[in-house]
mmCIF file of C-alpha atoms in Angstrom:
data_model
loop_
_atom_site.group_PDB
_atom_site.id
_atom_site.type_symbol
_atom_site.label_atom_id
_atom_site.label_comp_id
_atom_site.label_asym_id
_atom_site.label_seq_id
_atom_site.Cartn_x
_atom_site.Cartn_y
_atom_site.Cartn_z
ATOM 1 C CA MET W 20 -7.514 -162.678 142.648
ATOM 2 C CA GLU W 21 -4.320 -163.805 144.364
ATOM 3 C CA ILE W 22 -1.814 -166.183 142.783
ATOM 4 C CA THR W 23 -2.683 -168.877 145.316
ATOM 5 C CA ALA W 24 -6.358 -168.657 144.339
ATOM 6 C CA PHE W 25 -5.486 -169.096 140.668
ATOM 7 C CA VAL W 26 -3.307 -172.121 141.448
ATOM 8 C CA GLU W 27 -6.078 -173.678 143.533
ATOM 9 C CA THR W 28 -8.542 -173.088 140.708
ATOM 10 C CA LEU W 29 -6.105 -174.579 138.185
ATOM 11 C CA ASP W 30 -5.785 -177.653 140.396
ATOM 12 C CA ARG W 31 -9.556 -178.061 140.612
ATOM 13 C CA GLU W 32 -10.283 -177.394 136.951
ATOM 14 C CA GLY W 33 -7.632 -179.802 135.705
ATOM 15 C CA GLY W 34 -8.994 -182.554 137.913
ATOM 16 C CA LEU W 35 -12.516 -181.941 136.627
ATOM 17 C CA LEU W 36 -11.245 -181.913 133.040
ATOM 18 C CA ALA W 37 -9.464 -185.247 133.444
ATOM 19 C CA SER W 38 -12.445 -186.877 135.131
ATOM 20 C CA ALA W 39 -14.861 -185.688 132.439
ATOM 21 C CA ALA W 40 -12.492 -186.831 129.682
ATOM 22 C CA GLU W 41 -12.090 -190.235 131.296
ATOM 23 C CA LYS W 42 -15.859 -190.721 131.506
ATOM 24 C CA ALA W 43 -16.454 -189.499 127.955
ATOM 25 C CA GLY W 44 -13.667 -191.611 126.435
ATOM 26 C CA THR W 45 -10.908 -190.264 124.234
ATOM 27 C CA GLY W 46 -12.854 -191.009 121.037
ATOM 28 C CA ALA W 47 -15.869 -188.893 122.007
ATOM 29 C CA ASP W 48 -16.621 -185.777 119.969
ATOM 30 C CA VAL W 49 -16.253 -182.384 121.685
ATOM 31 C CA PRO W 50 -19.371 -180.352 120.758
ATOM 32 C CA THR W 51 -17.842 -177.055 121.891
ATOM 33 C CA CYS W 52 -14.775 -177.611 119.663
ATOM 34 C CA PRO W 53 -16.111 -178.824 116.293
ATOM 35 C CA GLY W 54 -13.709 -181.262 114.667
ATOM 36 C CA TRP W 55 -12.055 -182.243 117.935
ATOM 37 C CA GLN W 56 -12.350 -185.438 119.906
ATOM 38 C CA VAL W 57 -11.426 -185.791 123.554
ATOM 39 C CA ARG W 58 -7.983 -187.122 122.593
ATOM 40 C CA ASP W 59 -7.291 -183.825 120.765
ATOM 41 C CA LEU W 60 -8.414 -181.859 123.822
ATOM 42 C CA LEU W 61 -6.165 -183.805 126.189
ATOM 43 C CA ARG W 62 -3.167 -183.652 123.878
ATOM 44 C CA HIS W 63 -3.533 -179.902 123.365
ATOM 45 C CA THR W 64 -4.157 -178.943 126.990
ATOM 46 C CA GLY W 65 -1.490 -181.298 128.283
ATOM 47 C CA MET W 66 1.003 -179.805 125.832
ATOM 48 C CA VAL W 67 0.109 -176.276 126.948
ATOM 49 C CA HIS W 68 0.533 -177.253 130.604
ATOM 50 C CA ARG W 69 4.033 -178.595 129.953
ATOM 51 C CA TRP W 70 4.890 -175.544 127.836
ATOM 52 C CA ALA W 71 3.849 -173.201 130.648
ATOM 53 C CA THR W 72 5.672 -175.263 133.259
ATOM 54 C CA ALA W 73 8.925 -174.961 131.335
ATOM 55 C CA PHE W 74 8.886 -171.153 131.388
ATOM 56 C CA VAL W 75 8.508 -171.009 135.163
ATOM 57 C CA ALA W 76 10.650 -174.019 136.072
ATOM 58 C CA GLU W 77 13.471 -173.359 133.602
ATOM 59 C CA GLY W 78 13.340 -169.555 133.576
ATOM 60 C CA HIS W 79 13.157 -168.991 129.831
ATOM 61 C CA THR W 80 13.247 -165.218 129.358
ATOM 62 C CA SER W 81 12.274 -165.326 125.669
ATOM 63 C CA TYR W 82 9.738 -167.332 123.715
ATOM 64 C CA HIS W 83 10.352 -171.069 123.888
ATOM 65 C CA PRO W 84 8.531 -173.503 121.565
ATOM 66 C CA ASP W 85 6.220 -176.169 122.893
ATOM 67 C CA GLY W 86 7.188 -179.820 122.975
ATOM 68 C CA GLY W 87 4.608 -181.019 120.469
ATOM 69 C CA LEU W 88 1.700 -183.401 120.870
ATOM 70 C CA PRO W 89 2.157 -186.943 122.220
ATOM 71 C CA ASP W 90 1.316 -190.086 120.296
ATOM 72 C CA LEU W 91 -0.802 -191.438 123.141
ATOM 73 C CA ASP W 92 -4.432 -192.407 123.518
ATOM 74 C CA GLY W 93 -6.852 -193.991 125.954
ATOM 75 C CA ASP W 94 -5.818 -194.482 129.577
ATOM 76 C CA GLU W 95 -2.182 -193.648 128.789
ATOM 77 C CA LEU W 96 -3.214 -190.255 127.432
ATOM 78 C CA VAL W 97 -5.375 -189.477 130.460
ATOM 79 C CA ALA W 98 -2.497 -190.415 132.776
ATOM 80 C CA TRP W 99 -0.099 -188.248 130.731
ATOM 81 C CA PHE W 100 -2.495 -185.318 131.037
ATOM 82 C CA ARG W 101 -2.854 -185.761 134.793
ATOM 83 C CA GLU W 102 0.922 -185.934 135.239
ATOM 84 C CA GLY W 103 1.533 -182.707 133.300
ATOM 85 C CA HIS W 104 -1.297 -180.885 135.050
ATOM 86 C CA GLN W 105 -0.015 -181.806 138.502
ATOM 87 C CA SER W 106 3.517 -180.808 137.517
ATOM 88 C CA LEU W 107 2.237 -177.378 136.478
ATOM 89 C CA VAL W 108 0.291 -176.946 139.732
ATOM 90 C CA ALA W 109 3.324 -177.967 141.803
ATOM 91 C CA THR W 110 5.675 -175.708 139.826
ATOM 92 C CA LEU W 111 3.462 -172.643 140.222
ATOM 93 C CA ALA W 112 2.834 -173.339 143.907
ATOM 94 C CA ALA W 113 6.561 -173.672 144.660
ATOM 95 C CA ALA W 114 7.903 -170.865 142.429
ATOM 96 C CA PRO W 115 9.388 -167.786 144.108
ATOM 97 C CA PRO W 116 7.222 -164.673 143.678
ATOM 98 C CA ASP W 117 10.035 -162.874 141.844
ATOM 99 C CA VAL W 118 10.706 -165.617 139.281
ATOM 100 C CA ARG W 119 11.683 -164.110 135.930
ATOM 101 C CA CYS W 120 10.473 -165.651 132.678
ATOM 102 C CA TRP W 121 8.773 -164.810 129.401
ATOM 103 C CA HIS W 122 5.052 -164.025 129.355
ATOM 104 C CA PHE W 123 2.797 -162.499 126.712
ATOM 105 C CA LEU W 124 0.257 -160.280 128.500
ATOM 106 C CA PRO W 125 0.763 -157.436 130.981
ATOM 107 C CA ALA W 126 0.712 -158.749 134.546
ATOM 108 C CA PRO W 127 1.939 -157.815 138.033
ATOM 109 C CA SER W 128 4.602 -160.515 137.666
ATOM 110 C CA PRO W 129 5.463 -163.458 135.400
ATOM 111 C CA LEU W 130 4.205 -165.846 138.082
ATOM 112 C CA ALA W 131 0.895 -163.983 138.341
ATOM 113 C CA PHE W 132 0.542 -164.156 134.566
ATOM 114 C CA TRP W 133 1.131 -167.893 134.272
ATOM 115 C CA ALA W 134 -1.067 -168.795 137.236
ATOM 116 C CA ARG W 135 -3.935 -166.708 135.858
ATOM 117 C CA ARG W 136 -3.552 -167.740 132.222
ATOM 118 C CA GLN W 137 -3.322 -171.445 132.956
ATOM 119 C CA ALA W 138 -6.280 -171.357 135.348
ATOM 120 C CA HIS W 139 -8.445 -169.871 132.590
ATOM 121 C CA GLU W 140 -6.959 -172.068 129.871
ATOM 122 C CA THR W 141 -7.848 -175.113 131.910
ATOM 123 C CA ALA W 142 -11.294 -173.900 132.946
ATOM 124 C CA VAL W 143 -12.331 -173.279 129.338
ATOM 125 C CA HIS W 144 -11.111 -176.704 128.267
ATOM 126 C CA ARG W 145 -12.836 -178.277 131.264
ATOM 127 C CA ILE W 146 -16.075 -176.929 129.764
ATOM 128 C CA ASP W 147 -15.073 -178.674 126.530
ATOM 129 C CA ALA W 148 -14.476 -181.996 128.284
ATOM 130 C CA GLU W 149 -17.829 -181.762 130.056
ATOM 131 C CA SER W 150 -19.570 -181.061 126.764
ATOM 132 C CA ALA W 151 -18.159 -184.363 125.475
ATOM 133 C CA ARG W 152 -19.182 -186.224 128.613
ATOM 134 C CA GLY W 153 -22.677 -184.726 128.806
ATOM 135 C CA GLY W 154 -24.649 -184.286 131.999
ATOM 136 C CA THR W 155 -24.416 -181.498 134.540
ATOM 137 C CA ALA W 156 -21.497 -179.101 134.206
ATOM 138 C CA ALA W 157 -19.518 -177.852 137.188
ATOM 139 C CA GLY W 158 -20.064 -174.232 138.143
ATOM 140 C CA ILE W 159 -17.697 -171.308 137.712
ATOM 141 C CA ASP W 160 -17.058 -168.917 140.592
ATOM 142 C CA THR W 161 -18.373 -165.420 139.883
ATOM 143 C CA ALA W 162 -15.128 -163.609 140.773
ATOM 144 C CA PHE W 163 -13.121 -166.019 138.637
ATOM 145 C CA ALA W 164 -15.529 -165.550 135.716
ATOM 146 C CA VAL W 165 -15.269 -161.751 135.998
ATOM 147 C CA ASP W 166 -11.477 -162.006 135.979
ATOM 148 C CA GLY W 167 -11.595 -164.277 132.934
ATOM 149 C CA ILE W 168 -13.804 -161.877 131.017
ATOM 150 C CA ASP W 169 -11.380 -159.096 131.875
ATOM 151 C CA GLU W 170 -8.381 -161.136 130.719
ATOM 152 C CA LEU W 171 -10.113 -162.038 127.468
ATOM 153 C CA LEU W 172 -11.289 -158.525 126.630
ATOM 154 C CA ARG W 173 -8.413 -156.397 127.933
ATOM 155 C CA GLY W 174 -5.628 -158.922 127.431
ATOM 156 C CA MET W 175 -6.125 -161.554 124.756
ATOM 157 C CA HIS W 176 -8.093 -159.336 122.362
ATOM 158 C CA ALA W 177 -5.964 -156.250 122.923
ATOM 159 C CA ARG W 178 -3.233 -157.989 120.948
ATOM 160 C CA PRO W 179 -2.677 -157.219 117.242
ATOM 161 C CA LYS W 180 -3.737 -160.764 116.289
ATOM 162 C CA SER W 181 -7.357 -160.168 117.348
ATOM 163 C CA ALA W 182 -9.677 -160.528 114.345
ATOM 164 C CA VAL W 183 -12.662 -158.844 116.029
ATOM 165 C CA ARG W 184 -12.789 -155.725 113.840
ATOM 166 C CA THR W 185 -15.345 -153.562 112.080
ATOM 167 C CA GLY W 186 -15.113 -151.261 109.075
ATOM 168 C CA GLU W 187 -16.805 -148.430 110.965
ATOM 169 C CA PRO W 188 -16.482 -147.692 114.697
ATOM 170 C CA ARG W 189 -18.982 -149.673 116.787
ATOM 171 C CA THR W 190 -19.427 -150.184 120.509
ATOM 172 C CA LEU W 191 -20.110 -153.451 122.312
ATOM 173 C CA ARG W 192 -20.988 -153.521 125.998
ATOM 174 C CA ILE W 193 -20.725 -156.533 128.273
ATOM 175 C CA ARG W 194 -22.540 -156.404 131.615
ATOM 176 C CA ALA W 195 -22.456 -159.066 134.332
ATOM 177 C CA THR W 196 -25.685 -158.885 136.309
ATOM 178 C CA ASP W 197 -24.366 -160.611 139.446
ATOM 179 C CA ALA W 198 -21.133 -158.681 140.061
ATOM 180 C CA PRO W 199 -21.202 -154.948 140.913
ATOM 181 C CA GLY W 200 -19.019 -152.932 138.559
ATOM 182 C CA ALA W 201 -18.443 -155.812 136.146
ATOM 183 C CA VAL W 202 -19.182 -153.811 132.997
ATOM 184 C CA TRP W 203 -16.945 -153.463 129.952
ATOM 185 C CA THR W 204 -17.223 -151.080 127.017
ATOM 186 C CA VAL W 205 -15.483 -152.476 123.945
ATOM 187 C CA ARG W 206 -14.680 -150.074 121.093
ATOM 188 C CA LEU W 207 -14.571 -151.914 117.781
ATOM 189 C CA SER W 208 -12.904 -150.550 114.657
ATOM 190 C CA ALA W 209 -10.443 -151.580 111.964
ATOM 191 C CA GLU W 210 -7.854 -151.862 114.766
ATOM 192 C CA PRO W 211 -7.749 -154.374 117.642
ATOM 193 C CA PRO W 212 -10.623 -153.929 120.124
ATOM 194 C CA VAL W 213 -10.118 -151.485 122.980
ATOM 195 C CA ALA W 214 -11.941 -152.596 126.126
ATOM 196 C CA ARG W 215 -12.315 -150.524 129.265
ATOM 197 C CA ARG W 216 -13.967 -151.333 132.587
ATOM 198 C CA THR W 217 -16.525 -148.559 132.160
ATOM 199 C CA ASP W 218 -20.215 -147.984 131.454
ATOM 200 C CA ASP W 219 -19.894 -144.750 129.510
ATOM 201 C CA GLY W 220 -21.862 -143.639 126.467
ATOM 202 C CA PRO W 221 -24.321 -145.511 124.257
ATOM 203 C CA ALA W 222 -23.591 -148.991 122.931
ATOM 204 C CA ASP W 223 -24.642 -150.513 119.622
ATOM 205 C CA CYS W 224 -25.050 -153.927 121.256
ATOM 206 C CA GLU W 225 -25.125 -155.126 124.849
ATOM 207 C CA LEU W 226 -24.466 -158.651 126.132
ATOM 208 C CA THR W 227 -25.962 -159.176 129.574
ATOM 209 C CA GLY W 228 -26.152 -162.048 132.031
ATOM 210 C CA PRO W 229 -24.482 -163.741 135.006
ATOM 211 C CA ALA W 230 -20.693 -163.570 134.889
ATOM 212 C CA ALA W 231 -20.273 -167.346 134.539
ATOM 213 C CA ALA W 232 -22.691 -167.438 131.595
ATOM 214 C CA LEU W 233 -20.922 -164.533 129.881
ATOM 215 C CA TYR W 234 -17.548 -166.184 130.494
ATOM 216 C CA GLY W 235 -18.621 -169.308 128.654
ATOM 217 C CA ALA W 236 -20.321 -167.314 125.907
ATOM 218 C CA LEU W 237 -17.401 -164.962 125.232
ATOM 219 C CA TRP W 238 -15.134 -168.000 124.922
ATOM 220 C CA ASN W 239 -17.674 -169.386 122.417
ATOM 221 C CA ARG W 240 -18.586 -172.323 124.634
ATOM 222 C CA ARG W 241 -22.108 -171.217 125.555
ATOM 223 C CA PRO W 242 -24.878 -169.154 123.929
ATOM 224 C CA PHE W 243 -25.109 -165.490 124.906
ATOM 225 C CA PRO W 244 -27.563 -165.161 127.789
ATOM 226 C CA ASP W 245 -29.179 -161.900 126.607
ATOM 227 C CA VAL W 246 -28.456 -159.701 123.581
ATOM 228 C CA THR W 247 -29.953 -156.257 123.007
ATOM 229 C CA GLY W 248 -29.321 -153.840 120.148
ATOM 230 C CA ASP W 249 -27.494 -154.783 116.977
ATOM 231 C CA ARG W 250 -27.231 -158.569 117.144
ATOM 232 C CA SER W 251 -24.780 -158.603 114.253
ATOM 233 C CA LEU W 252 -22.055 -157.558 116.711
ATOM 234 C CA ALA W 253 -22.770 -160.641 118.809
ATOM 235 C CA GLY W 254 -22.506 -162.617 115.571
ATOM 236 C CA LEU W 255 -19.228 -160.906 114.738
ATOM 237 C CA TRP W 256 -17.838 -161.897 118.129
ATOM 238 C CA ARG W 257 -18.968 -165.472 117.629
ATOM 239 C CA GLU W 258 -17.392 -165.613 114.157
ATOM 240 C CA LYS W 259 -14.108 -163.812 114.751
ATOM 241 C CA SER W 260 -13.090 -164.071 118.396
ATOM 242 C CA ALA W 261 -11.694 -167.611 118.555
ATOM 243 C CA ILE W 262 -8.290 -167.838 120.259
ATOM 244 C CA THR W 263 -6.182 -170.364 118.388
ATOM 245 C CA TRP W 264 -2.816 -171.958 119.116
ATOM 246 C CA SER W 265 -0.069 -170.671 116.849
#
């Protein structure tokens, strides 16, 4: 996907998130994030948006801490979230392609990284807001879902902090049924997972379904659509794969 497509998706997803949060109310529980209420979701995502904006807008070339969570609630909190989200969208849309700043996953450029990461960050938390609101959830584009699965498997969980590990080598396969070539083979061991965009060799467990369903499931927001083989590996993913802010 192109940077412009990620920015457009970020714009859409943030608007959907804010609308769902507003309808749910900031005191509503978030079923997909046990222990959180909508106010926690808005504070966290709004903080992340401002944190990301600062790297691109201010050109920080090393890690820069976030600005903390606001002491806001209700309509003021929703307005604060909307303001930060729109600032991020505007900053990414206006940034020069060669902007230099810190980023934490391999990417064609820092701008490509931040546009992609924030689009997925916001899409996942939009799912959270909709779970609090109830009713019909917005869809997720197949190409965007495939990209998000790839980022999660080959980016986020390739880092040393991934807790998805096994005592003996095991193989997990993820297969999107609605996107040609969207198959990942994930080698699990005592080291961080190694995921490749391949369909080679036997797998101990396979997770199969439409890309959008797998996207939500791998981010622990939806049940796995179809599991074959050793279901304990699906359970391991569910138990150990959470990405937390630290």
